[in-house]
C-alpha angles and dihedrals in degrees: 000000000000124000114233130187090252091055092050092050090047091054091047090049092049090049091052093047089052097041103042099061089053097048104036095069090054091050092052097042096043095088098032123096105225120210117259091246091057092047091050091049092049091051090066095056097084091048092049093049093047092047091051091051093047095046091046090056095043092058123069110212098161098072096077141287096327122074110230136177119269096230100197090053092046091050088052095042098058099057091038090054091050091050090049092051094046100043101029086205120129095202094049090046094050094047092046092048092051092048093047092048091049090052092047092050091046095052099038 
C-alpha cells in the first residue's frame, strides 16, 4: 500500500476529529469555577464507567436467551477486587488482574 498525500490528510483529519471533542471541553472549563454539585456529579463518572465495563464482562449474554455469569471472569474479579481494596494502587491491581486471569485461563 502506498501512502499518498490524500491519505496523510485523511489521517490528520481523523486525528483532529477524534482529539478535538476530547480536548475542547477541558480548554473551556479550565478557567471556570464549577458549582460543587457539578463537581460531585462529575466525580461519579469514572466509577460508573468502570462499573459498566465490569458488569458487562461478568455477564454472559452470548450463550442464548438467558443471561448467565461468566465464571472465569467472576473467579478473576473477586481476588482482583480484594487486591484493589487492600492496595488502592491501580498499577498493582491491573497487573494482579492480568496475572490472575492468565492463571484462570490456563487452568480452566
